[in-house]
PDB file of C-alpha atoms in Angstrom:
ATOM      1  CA  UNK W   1     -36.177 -10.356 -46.380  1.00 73.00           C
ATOM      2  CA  UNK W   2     -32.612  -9.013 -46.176  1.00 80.00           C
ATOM      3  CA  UNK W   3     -29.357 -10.907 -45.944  1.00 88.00           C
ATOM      4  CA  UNK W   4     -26.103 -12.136 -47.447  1.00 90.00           C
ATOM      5  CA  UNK W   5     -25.355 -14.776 -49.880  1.00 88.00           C
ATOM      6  CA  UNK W   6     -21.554 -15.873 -48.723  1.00 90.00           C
ATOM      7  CA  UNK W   7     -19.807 -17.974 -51.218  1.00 88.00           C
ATOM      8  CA  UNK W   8     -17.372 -20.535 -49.452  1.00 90.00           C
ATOM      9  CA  UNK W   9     -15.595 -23.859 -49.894  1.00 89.00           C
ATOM     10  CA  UNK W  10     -12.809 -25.627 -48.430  1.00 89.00           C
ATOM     11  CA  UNK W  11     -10.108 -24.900 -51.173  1.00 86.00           C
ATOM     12  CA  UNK W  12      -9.130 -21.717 -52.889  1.00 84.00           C
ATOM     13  CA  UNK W  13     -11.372 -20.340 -55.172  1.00 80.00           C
ATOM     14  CA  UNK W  14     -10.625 -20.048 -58.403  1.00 75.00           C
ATOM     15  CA  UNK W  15     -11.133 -16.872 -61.203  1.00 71.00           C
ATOM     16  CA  UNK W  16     -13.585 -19.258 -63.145  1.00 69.00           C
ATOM     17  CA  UNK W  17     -15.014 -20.149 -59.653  1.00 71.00           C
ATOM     18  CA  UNK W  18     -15.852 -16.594 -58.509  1.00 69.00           C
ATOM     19  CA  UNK W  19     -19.137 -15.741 -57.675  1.00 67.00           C
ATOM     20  CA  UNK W  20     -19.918 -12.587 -59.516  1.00 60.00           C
ATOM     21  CA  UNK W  21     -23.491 -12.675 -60.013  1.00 56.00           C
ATOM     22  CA  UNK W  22     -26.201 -14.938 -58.783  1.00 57.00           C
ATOM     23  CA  UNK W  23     -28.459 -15.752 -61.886  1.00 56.00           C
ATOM     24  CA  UNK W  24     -32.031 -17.348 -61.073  1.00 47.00           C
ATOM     25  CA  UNK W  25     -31.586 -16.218 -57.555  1.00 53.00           C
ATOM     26  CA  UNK W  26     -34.882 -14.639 -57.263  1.00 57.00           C
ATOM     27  CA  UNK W  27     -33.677 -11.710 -55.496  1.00 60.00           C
ATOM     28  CA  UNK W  28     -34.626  -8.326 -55.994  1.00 58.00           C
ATOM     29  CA  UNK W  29     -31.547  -6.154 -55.079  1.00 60.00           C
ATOM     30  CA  UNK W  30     -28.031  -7.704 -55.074  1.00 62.00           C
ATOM     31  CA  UNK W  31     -24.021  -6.575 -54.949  1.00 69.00           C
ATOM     32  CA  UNK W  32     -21.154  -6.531 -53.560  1.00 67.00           C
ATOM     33  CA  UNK W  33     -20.353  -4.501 -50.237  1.00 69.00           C
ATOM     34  CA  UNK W  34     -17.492  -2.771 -48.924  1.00 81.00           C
ATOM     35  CA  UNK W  35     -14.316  -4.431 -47.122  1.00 83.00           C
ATOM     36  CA  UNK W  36     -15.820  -3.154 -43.728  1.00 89.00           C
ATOM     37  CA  UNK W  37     -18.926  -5.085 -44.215  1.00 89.00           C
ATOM     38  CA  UNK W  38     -16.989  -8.207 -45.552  1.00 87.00           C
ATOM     39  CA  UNK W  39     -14.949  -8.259 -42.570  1.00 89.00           C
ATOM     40  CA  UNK W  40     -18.457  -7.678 -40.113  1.00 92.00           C
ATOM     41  CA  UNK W  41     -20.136 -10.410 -42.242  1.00 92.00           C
ATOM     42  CA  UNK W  42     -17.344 -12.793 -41.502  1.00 92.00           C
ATOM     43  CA  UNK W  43     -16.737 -12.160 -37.979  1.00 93.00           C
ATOM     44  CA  UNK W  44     -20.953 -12.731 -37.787  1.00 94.00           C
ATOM     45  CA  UNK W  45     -20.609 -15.873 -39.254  1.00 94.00           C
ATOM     46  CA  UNK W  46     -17.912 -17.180 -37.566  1.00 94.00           C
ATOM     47  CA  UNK W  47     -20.201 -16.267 -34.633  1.00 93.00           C
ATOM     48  CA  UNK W  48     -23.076 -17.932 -35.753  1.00 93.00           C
ATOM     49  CA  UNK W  49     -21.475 -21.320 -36.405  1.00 93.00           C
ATOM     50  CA  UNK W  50     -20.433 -20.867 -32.721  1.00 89.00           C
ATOM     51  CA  UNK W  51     -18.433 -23.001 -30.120  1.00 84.00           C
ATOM     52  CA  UNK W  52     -14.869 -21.973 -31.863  1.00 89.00           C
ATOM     53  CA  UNK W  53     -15.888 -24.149 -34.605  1.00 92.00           C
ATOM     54  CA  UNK W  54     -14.573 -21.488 -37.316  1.00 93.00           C
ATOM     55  CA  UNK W  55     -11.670 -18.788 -36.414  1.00 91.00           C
ATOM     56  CA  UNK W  56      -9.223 -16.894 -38.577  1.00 87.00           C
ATOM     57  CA  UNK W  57      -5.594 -18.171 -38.829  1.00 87.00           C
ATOM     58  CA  UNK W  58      -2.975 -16.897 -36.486  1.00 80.00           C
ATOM     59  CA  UNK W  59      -0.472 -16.079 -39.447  1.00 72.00           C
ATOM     60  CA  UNK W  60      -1.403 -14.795 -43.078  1.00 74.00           C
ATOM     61  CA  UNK W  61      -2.286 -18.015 -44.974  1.00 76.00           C
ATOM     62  CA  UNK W  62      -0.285 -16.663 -48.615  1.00 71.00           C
ATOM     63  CA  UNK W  63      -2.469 -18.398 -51.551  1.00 70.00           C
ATOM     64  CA  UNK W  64      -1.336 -19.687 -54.432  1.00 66.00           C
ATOM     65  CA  UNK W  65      -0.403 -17.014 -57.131  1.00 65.00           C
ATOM     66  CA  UNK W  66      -3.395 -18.134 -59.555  1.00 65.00           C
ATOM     67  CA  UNK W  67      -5.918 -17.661 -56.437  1.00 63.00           C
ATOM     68  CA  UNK W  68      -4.753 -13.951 -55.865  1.00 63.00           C
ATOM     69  CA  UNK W  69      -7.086 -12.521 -58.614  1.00 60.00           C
ATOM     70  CA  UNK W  70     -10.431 -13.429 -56.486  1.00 69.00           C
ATOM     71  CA  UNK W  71     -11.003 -11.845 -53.504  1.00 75.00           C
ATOM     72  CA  UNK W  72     -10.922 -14.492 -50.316  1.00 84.00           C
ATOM     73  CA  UNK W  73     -10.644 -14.325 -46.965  1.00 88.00           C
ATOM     74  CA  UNK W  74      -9.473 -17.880 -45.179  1.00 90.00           C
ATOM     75  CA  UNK W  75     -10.937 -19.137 -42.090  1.00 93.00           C
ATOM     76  CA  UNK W  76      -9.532 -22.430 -40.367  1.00 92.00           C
ATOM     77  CA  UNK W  77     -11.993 -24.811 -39.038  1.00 93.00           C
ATOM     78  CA  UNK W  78     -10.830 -25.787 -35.617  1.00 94.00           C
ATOM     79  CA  UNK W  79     -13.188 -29.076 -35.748  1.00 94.00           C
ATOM     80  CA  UNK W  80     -16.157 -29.759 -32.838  1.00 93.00           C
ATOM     81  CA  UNK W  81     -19.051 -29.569 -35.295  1.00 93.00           C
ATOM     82  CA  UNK W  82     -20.523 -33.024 -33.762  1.00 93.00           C
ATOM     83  CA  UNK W  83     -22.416 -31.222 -31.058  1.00 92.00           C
ATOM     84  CA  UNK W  84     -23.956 -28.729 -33.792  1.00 91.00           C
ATOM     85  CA  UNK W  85     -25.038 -31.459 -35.188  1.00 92.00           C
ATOM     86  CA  UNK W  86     -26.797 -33.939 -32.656  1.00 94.00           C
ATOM     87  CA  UNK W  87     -28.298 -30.307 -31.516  1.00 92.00           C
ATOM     88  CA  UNK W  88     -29.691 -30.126 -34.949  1.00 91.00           C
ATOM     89  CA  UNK W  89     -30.699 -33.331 -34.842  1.00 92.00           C
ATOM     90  CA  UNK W  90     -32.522 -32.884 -31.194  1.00 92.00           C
ATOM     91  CA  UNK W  91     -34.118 -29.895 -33.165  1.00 88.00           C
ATOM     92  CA  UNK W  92     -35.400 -32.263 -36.095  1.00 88.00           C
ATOM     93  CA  UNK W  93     -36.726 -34.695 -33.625  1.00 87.00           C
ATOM     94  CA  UNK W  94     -38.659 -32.486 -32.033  1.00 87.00           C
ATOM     95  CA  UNK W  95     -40.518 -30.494 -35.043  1.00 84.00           C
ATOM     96  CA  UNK W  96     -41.193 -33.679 -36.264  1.00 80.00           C
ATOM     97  CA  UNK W  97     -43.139 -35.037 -32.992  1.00 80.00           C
ATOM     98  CA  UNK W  98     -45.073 -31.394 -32.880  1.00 72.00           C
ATOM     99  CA  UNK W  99     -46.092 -31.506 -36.012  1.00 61.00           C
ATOM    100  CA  UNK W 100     -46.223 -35.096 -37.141  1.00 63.00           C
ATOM    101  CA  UNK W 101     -50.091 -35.387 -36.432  1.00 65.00           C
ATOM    102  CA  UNK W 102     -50.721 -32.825 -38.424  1.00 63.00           C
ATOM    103  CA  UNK W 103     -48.277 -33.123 -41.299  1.00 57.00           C
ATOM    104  CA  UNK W 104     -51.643 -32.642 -43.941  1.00 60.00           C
ATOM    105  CA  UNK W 105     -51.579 -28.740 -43.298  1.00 64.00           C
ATOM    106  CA  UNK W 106     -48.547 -26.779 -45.629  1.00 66.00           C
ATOM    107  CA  UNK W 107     -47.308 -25.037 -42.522  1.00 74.00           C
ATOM    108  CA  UNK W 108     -46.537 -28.155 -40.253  1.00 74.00           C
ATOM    109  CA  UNK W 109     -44.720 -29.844 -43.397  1.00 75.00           C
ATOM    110  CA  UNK W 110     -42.505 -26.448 -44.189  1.00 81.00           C
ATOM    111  CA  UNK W 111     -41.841 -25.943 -40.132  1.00 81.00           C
ATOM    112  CA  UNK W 112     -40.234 -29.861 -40.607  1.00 81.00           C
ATOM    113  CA  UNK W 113     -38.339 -28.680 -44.109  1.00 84.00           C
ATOM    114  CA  UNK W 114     -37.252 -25.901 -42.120  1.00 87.00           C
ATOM    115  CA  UNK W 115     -35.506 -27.704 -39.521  1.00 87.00           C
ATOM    116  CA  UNK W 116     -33.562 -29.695 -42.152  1.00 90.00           C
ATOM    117  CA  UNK W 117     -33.193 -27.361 -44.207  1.00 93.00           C
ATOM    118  CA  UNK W 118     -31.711 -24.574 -42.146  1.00 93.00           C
ATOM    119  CA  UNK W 119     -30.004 -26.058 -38.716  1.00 92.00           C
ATOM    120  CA  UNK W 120     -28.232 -22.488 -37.806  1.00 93.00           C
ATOM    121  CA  UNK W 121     -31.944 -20.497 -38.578  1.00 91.00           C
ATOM    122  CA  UNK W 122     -30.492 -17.918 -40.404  1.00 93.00           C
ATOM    123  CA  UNK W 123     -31.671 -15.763 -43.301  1.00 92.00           C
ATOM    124  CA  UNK W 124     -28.038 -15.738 -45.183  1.00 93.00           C
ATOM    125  CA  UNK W 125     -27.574 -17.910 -48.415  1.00 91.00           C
ATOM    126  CA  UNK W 126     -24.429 -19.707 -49.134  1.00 91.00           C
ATOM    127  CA  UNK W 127     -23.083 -20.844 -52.436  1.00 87.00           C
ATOM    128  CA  UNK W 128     -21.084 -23.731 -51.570  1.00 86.00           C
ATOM    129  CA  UNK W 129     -18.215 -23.335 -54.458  1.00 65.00           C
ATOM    130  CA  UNK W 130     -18.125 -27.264 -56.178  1.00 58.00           C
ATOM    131  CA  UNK W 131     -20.541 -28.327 -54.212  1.00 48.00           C
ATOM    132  CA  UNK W 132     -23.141 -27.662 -56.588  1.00 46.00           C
ATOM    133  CA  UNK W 133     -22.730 -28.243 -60.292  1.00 47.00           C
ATOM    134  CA  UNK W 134     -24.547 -25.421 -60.561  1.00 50.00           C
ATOM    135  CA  UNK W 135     -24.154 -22.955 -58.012  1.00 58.00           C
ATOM    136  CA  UNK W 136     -26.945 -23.048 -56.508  1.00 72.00           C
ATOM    137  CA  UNK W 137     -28.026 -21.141 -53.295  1.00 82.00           C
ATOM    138  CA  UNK W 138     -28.557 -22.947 -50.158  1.00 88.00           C
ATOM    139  CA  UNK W 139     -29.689 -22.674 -46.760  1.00 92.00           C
ATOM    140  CA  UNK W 140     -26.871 -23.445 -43.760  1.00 94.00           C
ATOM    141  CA  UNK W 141     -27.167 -27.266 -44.099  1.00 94.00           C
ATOM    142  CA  UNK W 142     -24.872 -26.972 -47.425  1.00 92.00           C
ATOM    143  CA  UNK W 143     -22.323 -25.352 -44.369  1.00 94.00           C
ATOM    144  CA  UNK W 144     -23.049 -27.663 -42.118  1.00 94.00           C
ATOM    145  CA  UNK W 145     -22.482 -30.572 -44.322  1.00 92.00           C
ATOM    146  CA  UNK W 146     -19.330 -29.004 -45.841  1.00 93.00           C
ATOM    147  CA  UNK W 147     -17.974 -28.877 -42.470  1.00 94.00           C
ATOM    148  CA  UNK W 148     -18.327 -32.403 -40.976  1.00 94.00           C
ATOM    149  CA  UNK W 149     -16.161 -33.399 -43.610  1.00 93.00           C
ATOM    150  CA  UNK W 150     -13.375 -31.535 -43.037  1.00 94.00           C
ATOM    151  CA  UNK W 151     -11.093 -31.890 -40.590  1.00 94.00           C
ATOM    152  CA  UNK W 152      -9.776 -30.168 -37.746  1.00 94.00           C
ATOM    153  CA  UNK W 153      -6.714 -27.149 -39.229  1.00 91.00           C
ATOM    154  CA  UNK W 154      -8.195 -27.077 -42.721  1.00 93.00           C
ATOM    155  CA  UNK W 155      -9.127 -24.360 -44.493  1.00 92.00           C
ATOM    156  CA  UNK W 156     -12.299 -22.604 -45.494  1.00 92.00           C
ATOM    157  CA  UNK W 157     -11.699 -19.671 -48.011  1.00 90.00           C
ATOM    158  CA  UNK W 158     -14.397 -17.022 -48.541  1.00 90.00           C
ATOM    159  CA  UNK W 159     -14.879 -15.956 -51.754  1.00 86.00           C
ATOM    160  CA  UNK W 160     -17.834 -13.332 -52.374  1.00 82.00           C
ATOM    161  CA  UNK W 161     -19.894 -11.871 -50.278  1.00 87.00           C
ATOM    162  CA  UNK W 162     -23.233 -10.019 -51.549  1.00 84.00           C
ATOM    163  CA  UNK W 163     -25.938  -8.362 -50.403  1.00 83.00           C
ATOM    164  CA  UNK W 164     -29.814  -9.202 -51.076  1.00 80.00           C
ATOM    165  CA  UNK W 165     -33.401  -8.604 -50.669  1.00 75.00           C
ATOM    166  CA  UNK W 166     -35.935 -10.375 -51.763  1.00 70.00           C
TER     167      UNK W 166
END
């Protein structure tokens, strides 16, 4: 598998913060791309949140001077998340009724850990800055959650982006 871990939070990052390696990761190749790809990356997942729910700010958003030493990119969240959501939830719903019956077999039980786990279905990892003690990789329900509690005309700020395989 081949994807992009994207760290992200909803206030600037800071030095200490940074993501510069991802220890216990359990990836096989990782690091850092070019400011082409970072850009792509960002536009794709401002894409795959979908619905205008993420956007980049009409006029340069100038950090705070401690914040300039890590590279970030800020994206405004423009609020509408709830219909993500009660999709997701419609998507829950019904892996749990398909597989439900047969929730003994390993493959019915991760299809229903799926669906929790990873509402947007996508391969990329995100490292929700603070919002694990331990920076920990997660799946896009760490987004989603970080999202519906913001609200509409804050901030998200992007702080690493890597590449990986596993």
């Amino acid at each position: 598998m081949h994807s992009v871990i994207i760290q992200i939070y909803n206030a600037p990052i800071k030095e200490h913060q940074s993501l510069y390696s991802v220890e216990d990761a359990k990836v096989d190749y990782l690091g850092e791309k070019s400011v082409a790809f970072r850009r792509k990356t960002i536009n794709e997942l401002i894409e795959l949140v979908g619905n205008g729910i993420l956007s980049r700010p009409n006029a340069k958003v100038e950090l705070p001077a401690e914040d300039k030493a890590v590279r970030q990119t800020v994206l405004v969240y423009n609020g509408g998340i709830e219909p993500l959501i009660d999709q997701w939830k419609e998507d829950v719903k019904a892996v749990m009724n398909d597989n439900i019956n047969d929730f003994s077999k390993s493959s019915k039980r991760y299809q229903i850990f799926k669906a929790l786990d990873n509402p947007l279905d996508t391969d990329i990892l995100f490292s929700i800055s603070n919002y694990n003690e331990y920076g920990e990789l997660d799946r896009s329900e760490a987004l989603i959650s970080l999202l519906s509690d913001m609200k509409a005309g804050d901030y998200l700020y992007v702080g690493a982006i890597f590449d990986y395989h596993i």
